[in-house]
PDB file of C-alpha atoms in Angstrom:
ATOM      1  CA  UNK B 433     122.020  -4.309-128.657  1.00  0.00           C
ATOM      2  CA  UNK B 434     120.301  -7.434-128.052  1.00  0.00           C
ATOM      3  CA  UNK B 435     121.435 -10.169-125.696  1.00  0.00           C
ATOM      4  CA  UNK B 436     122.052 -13.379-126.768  1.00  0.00           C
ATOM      5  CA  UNK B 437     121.811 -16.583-124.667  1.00  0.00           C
ATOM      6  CA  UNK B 438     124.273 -20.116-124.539  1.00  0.00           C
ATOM      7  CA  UNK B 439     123.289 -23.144-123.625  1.00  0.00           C
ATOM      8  CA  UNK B 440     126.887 -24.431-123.156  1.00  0.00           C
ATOM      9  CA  UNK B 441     127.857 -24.411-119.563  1.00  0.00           C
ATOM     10  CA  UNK B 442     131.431 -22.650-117.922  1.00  0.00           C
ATOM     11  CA  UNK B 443     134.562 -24.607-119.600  1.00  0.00           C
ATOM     12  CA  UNK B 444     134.972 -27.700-118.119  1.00  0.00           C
ATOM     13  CA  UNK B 445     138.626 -28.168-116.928  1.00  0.00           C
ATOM     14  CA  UNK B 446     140.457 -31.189-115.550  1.00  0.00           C
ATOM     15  CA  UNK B 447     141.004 -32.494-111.785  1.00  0.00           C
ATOM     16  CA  UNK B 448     143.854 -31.050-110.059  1.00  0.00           C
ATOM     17  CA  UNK B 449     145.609 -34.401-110.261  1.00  0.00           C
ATOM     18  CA  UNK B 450     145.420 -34.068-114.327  1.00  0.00           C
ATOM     19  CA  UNK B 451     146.608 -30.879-114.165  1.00  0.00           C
ATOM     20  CA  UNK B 452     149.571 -31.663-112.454  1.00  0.00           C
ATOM     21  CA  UNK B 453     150.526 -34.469-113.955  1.00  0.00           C
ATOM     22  CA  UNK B 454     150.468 -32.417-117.382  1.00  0.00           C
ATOM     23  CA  UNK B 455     152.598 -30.025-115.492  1.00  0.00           C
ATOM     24  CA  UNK B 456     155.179 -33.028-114.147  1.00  0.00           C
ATOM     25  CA  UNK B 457     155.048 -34.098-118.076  1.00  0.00           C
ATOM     26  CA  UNK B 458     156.384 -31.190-119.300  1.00  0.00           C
ATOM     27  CA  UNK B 459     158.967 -30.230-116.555  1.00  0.00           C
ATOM     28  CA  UNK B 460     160.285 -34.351-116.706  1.00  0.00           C
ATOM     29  CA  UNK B 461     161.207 -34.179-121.044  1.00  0.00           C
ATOM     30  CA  UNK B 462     162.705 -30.340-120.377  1.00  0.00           C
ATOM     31  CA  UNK B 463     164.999 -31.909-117.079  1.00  0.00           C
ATOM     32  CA  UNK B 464     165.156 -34.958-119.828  1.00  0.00           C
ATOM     33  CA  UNK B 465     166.062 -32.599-122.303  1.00  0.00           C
ATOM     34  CA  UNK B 466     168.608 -30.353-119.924  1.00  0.00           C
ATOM     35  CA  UNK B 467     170.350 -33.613-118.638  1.00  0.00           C
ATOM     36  CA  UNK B 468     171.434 -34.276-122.235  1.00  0.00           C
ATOM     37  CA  UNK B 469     172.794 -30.824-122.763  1.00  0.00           C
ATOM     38  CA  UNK B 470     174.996 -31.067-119.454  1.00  0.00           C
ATOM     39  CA  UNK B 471     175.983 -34.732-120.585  1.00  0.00           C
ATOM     40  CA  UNK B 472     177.707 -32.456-123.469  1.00  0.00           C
ATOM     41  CA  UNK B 473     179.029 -29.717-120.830  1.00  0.00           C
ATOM     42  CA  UNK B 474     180.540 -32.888-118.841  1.00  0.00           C
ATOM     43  CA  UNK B 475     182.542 -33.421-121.591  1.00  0.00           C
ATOM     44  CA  UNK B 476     183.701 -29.913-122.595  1.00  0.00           C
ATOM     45  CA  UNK B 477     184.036 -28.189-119.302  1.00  0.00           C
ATOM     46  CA  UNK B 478     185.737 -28.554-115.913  1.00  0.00           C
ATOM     47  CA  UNK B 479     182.238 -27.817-113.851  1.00  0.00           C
ATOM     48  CA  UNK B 480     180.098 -30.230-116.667  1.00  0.00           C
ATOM     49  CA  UNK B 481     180.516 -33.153-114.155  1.00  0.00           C
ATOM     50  CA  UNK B 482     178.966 -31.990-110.982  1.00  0.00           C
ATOM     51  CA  UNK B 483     175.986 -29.974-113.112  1.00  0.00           C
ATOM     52  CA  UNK B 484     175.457 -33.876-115.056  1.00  0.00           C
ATOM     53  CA  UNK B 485     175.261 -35.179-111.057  1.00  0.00           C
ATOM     54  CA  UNK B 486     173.137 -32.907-109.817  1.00  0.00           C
ATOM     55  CA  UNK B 487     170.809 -32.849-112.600  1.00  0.00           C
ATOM     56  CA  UNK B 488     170.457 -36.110-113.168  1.00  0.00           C
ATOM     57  CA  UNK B 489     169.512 -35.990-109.108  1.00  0.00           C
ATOM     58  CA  UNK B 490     166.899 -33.458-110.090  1.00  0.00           C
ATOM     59  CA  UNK B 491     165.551 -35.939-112.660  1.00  0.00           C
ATOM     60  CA  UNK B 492     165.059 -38.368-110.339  1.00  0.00           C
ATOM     61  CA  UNK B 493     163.094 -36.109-107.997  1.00  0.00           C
ATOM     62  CA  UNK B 494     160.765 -35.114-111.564  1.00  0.00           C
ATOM     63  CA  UNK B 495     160.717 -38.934-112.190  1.00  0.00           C
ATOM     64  CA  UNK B 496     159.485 -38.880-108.653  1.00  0.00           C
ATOM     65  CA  UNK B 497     156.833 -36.567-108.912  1.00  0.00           C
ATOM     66  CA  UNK B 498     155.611 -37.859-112.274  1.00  0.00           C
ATOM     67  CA  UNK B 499     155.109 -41.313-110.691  1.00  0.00           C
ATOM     68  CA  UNK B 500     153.231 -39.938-107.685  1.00  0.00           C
ATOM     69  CA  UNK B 501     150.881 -37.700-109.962  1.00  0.00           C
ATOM     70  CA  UNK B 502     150.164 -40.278-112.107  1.00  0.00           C
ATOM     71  CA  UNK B 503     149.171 -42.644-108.823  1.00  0.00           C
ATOM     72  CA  UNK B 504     146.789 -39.414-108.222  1.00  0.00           C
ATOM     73  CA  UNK B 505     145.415 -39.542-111.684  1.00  0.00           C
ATOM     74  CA  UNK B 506     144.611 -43.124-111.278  1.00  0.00           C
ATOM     75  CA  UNK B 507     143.623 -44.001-107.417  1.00  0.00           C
ATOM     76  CA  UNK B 508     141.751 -41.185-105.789  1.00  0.00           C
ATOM     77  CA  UNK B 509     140.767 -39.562-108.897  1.00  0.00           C
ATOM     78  CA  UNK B 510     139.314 -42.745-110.607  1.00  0.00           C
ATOM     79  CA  UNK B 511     141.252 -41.778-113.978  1.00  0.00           C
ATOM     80  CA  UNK B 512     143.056 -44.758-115.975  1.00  0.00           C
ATOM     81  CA  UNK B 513     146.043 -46.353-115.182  1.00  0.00           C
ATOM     82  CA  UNK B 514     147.658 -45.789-118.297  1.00  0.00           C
ATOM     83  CA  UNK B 515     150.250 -43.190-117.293  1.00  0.00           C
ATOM     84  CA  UNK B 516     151.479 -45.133-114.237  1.00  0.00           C
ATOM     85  CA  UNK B 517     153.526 -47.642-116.232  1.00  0.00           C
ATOM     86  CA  UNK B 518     155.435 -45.666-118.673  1.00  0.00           C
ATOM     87  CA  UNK B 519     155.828 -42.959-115.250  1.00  0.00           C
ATOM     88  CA  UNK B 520     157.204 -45.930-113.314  1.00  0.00           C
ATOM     89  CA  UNK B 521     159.473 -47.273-116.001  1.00  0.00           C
ATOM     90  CA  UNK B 522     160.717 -44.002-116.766  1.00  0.00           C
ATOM     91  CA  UNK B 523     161.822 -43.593-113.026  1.00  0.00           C
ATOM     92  CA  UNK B 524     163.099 -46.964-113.052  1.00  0.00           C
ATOM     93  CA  UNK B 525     165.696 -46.118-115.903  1.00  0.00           C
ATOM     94  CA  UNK B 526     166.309 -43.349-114.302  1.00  0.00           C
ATOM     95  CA  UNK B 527     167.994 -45.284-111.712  1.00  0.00           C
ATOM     96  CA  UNK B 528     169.996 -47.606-113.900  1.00  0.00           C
ATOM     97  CA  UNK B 529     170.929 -44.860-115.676  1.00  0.00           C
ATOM     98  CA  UNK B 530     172.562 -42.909-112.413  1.00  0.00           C
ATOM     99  CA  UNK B 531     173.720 -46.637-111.425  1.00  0.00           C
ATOM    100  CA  UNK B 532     175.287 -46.544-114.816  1.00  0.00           C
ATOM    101  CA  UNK B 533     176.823 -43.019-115.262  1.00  0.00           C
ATOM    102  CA  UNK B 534     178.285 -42.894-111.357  1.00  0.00           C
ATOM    103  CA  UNK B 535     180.122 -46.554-112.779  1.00  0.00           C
ATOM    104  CA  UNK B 536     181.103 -44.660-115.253  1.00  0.00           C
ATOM    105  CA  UNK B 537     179.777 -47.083-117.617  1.00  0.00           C
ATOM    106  CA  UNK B 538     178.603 -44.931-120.273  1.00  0.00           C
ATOM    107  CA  UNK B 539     178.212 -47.381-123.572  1.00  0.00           C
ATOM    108  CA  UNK B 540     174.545 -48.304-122.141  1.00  0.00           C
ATOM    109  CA  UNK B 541     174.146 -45.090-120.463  1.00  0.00           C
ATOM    110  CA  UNK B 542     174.515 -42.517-122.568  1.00  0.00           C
ATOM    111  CA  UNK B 543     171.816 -44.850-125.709  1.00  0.00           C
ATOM    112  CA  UNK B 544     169.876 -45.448-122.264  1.00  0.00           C
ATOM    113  CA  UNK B 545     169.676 -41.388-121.760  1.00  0.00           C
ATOM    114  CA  UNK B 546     168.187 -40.919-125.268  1.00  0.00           C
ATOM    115  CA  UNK B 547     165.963 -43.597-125.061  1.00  0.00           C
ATOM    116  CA  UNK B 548     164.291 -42.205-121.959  1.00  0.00           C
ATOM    117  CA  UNK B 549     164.031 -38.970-123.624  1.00  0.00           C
ATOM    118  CA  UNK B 550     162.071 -40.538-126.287  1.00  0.00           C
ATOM    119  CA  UNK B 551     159.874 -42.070-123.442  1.00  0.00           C
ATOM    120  CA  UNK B 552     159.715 -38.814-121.879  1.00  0.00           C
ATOM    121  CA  UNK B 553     158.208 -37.374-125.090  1.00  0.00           C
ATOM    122  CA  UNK B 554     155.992 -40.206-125.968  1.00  0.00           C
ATOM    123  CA  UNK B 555     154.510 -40.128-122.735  1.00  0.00           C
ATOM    124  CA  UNK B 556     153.898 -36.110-122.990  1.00  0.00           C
ATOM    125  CA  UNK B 557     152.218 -36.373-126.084  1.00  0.00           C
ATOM    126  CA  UNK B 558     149.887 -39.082-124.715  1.00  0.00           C
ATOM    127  CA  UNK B 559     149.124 -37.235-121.047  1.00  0.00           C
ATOM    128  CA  UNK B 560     148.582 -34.002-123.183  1.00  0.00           C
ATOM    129  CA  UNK B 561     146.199 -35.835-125.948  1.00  0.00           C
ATOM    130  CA  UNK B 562     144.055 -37.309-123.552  1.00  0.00           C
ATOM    131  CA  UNK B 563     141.938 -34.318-122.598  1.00  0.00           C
ATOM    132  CA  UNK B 564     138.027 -35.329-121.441  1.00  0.00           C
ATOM    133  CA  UNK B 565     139.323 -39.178-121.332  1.00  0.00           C
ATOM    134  CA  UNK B 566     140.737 -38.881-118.016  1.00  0.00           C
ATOM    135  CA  UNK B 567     138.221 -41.898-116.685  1.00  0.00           C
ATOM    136  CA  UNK B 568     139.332 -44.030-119.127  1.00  0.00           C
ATOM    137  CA  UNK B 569     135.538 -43.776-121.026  1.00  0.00           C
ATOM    138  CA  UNK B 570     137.311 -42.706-123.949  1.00  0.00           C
ATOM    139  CA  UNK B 571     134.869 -44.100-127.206  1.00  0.00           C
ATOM    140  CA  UNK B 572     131.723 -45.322-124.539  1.00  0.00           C
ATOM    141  CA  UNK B 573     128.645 -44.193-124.925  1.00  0.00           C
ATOM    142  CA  UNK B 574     126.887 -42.711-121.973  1.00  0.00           C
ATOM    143  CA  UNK B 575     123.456 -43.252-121.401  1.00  0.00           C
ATOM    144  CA  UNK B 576     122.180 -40.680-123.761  1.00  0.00           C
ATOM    145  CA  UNK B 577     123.881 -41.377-126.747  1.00  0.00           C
ATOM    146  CA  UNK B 578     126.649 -39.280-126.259  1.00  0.00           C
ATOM    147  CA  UNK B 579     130.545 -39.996-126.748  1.00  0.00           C
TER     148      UNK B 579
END
């Protein structure tokens, strides 16, 4: 047998704060996705209103969380700001939406819910296609030629 030798180094894997806010991206479009599924149990069962409620208070904790890891992303770990925005807007519908749906106002509410999901989704693809761009060098060349 004969030994053979790499010159790549140990897989390089992302910052804690990366790493969690991949994490906070994929549990924020499944509570996205699981608010829209008790939106239909609200209106089909007796218990569909309180699970709605409380979900939709979970959701705001994700939104939450998603906001904060995205801060971590950018500040402290010198990554882009390009996830806070869509983290903070989601959040912020969030709200409207609960301001909405405890009005019992549901005509903007329930296009509002969908839209967010979409927003949820976009912003999962874009957190989870951003791998080795996390300092927002994406398409610079360092200073040996390399991407």
């Amino acid at each position: 047998m004969t030994a053979h030798h790499t010159l790549a180094g140990p897989p390089v894997t992302a910052p804690w704060p990366v790493q969690a806010l991949k994490a906070v991206a994929v549990l924020h479009v499944v509570a996205l996705l699981f608010q829209a599924v008790t939106a239909g149990m609200l209106l089909s069962s007796s218990g569909g209103r309180a699970l709605h409620l409380n979900s939709g208070i979970a959701l705001g904790v994700i939104g939450l969380a998603h906001l904060v890891a995205a801060i971590l992303v950018w500040r402290p770990g010198g990554g882009s700001a390009r996830f806070v925005g869509p983290a903070a807007a989601l959040l912020l519908l969030t709200a409207v939406a609960a301001v909405l749906g405890l009005a019992h106002v549901t005509v903007p509410h329930v296009p509002l819910g969908v839209g967010m999901f979409g927003g949820g989704v976009v912003q999962l693809l874009r957190v989870m296609a951003a791998d080795g761009h996390w300092n927002g060098q994406a398409g610079r060349r360092s200073e040996r030629g390399q991407t």
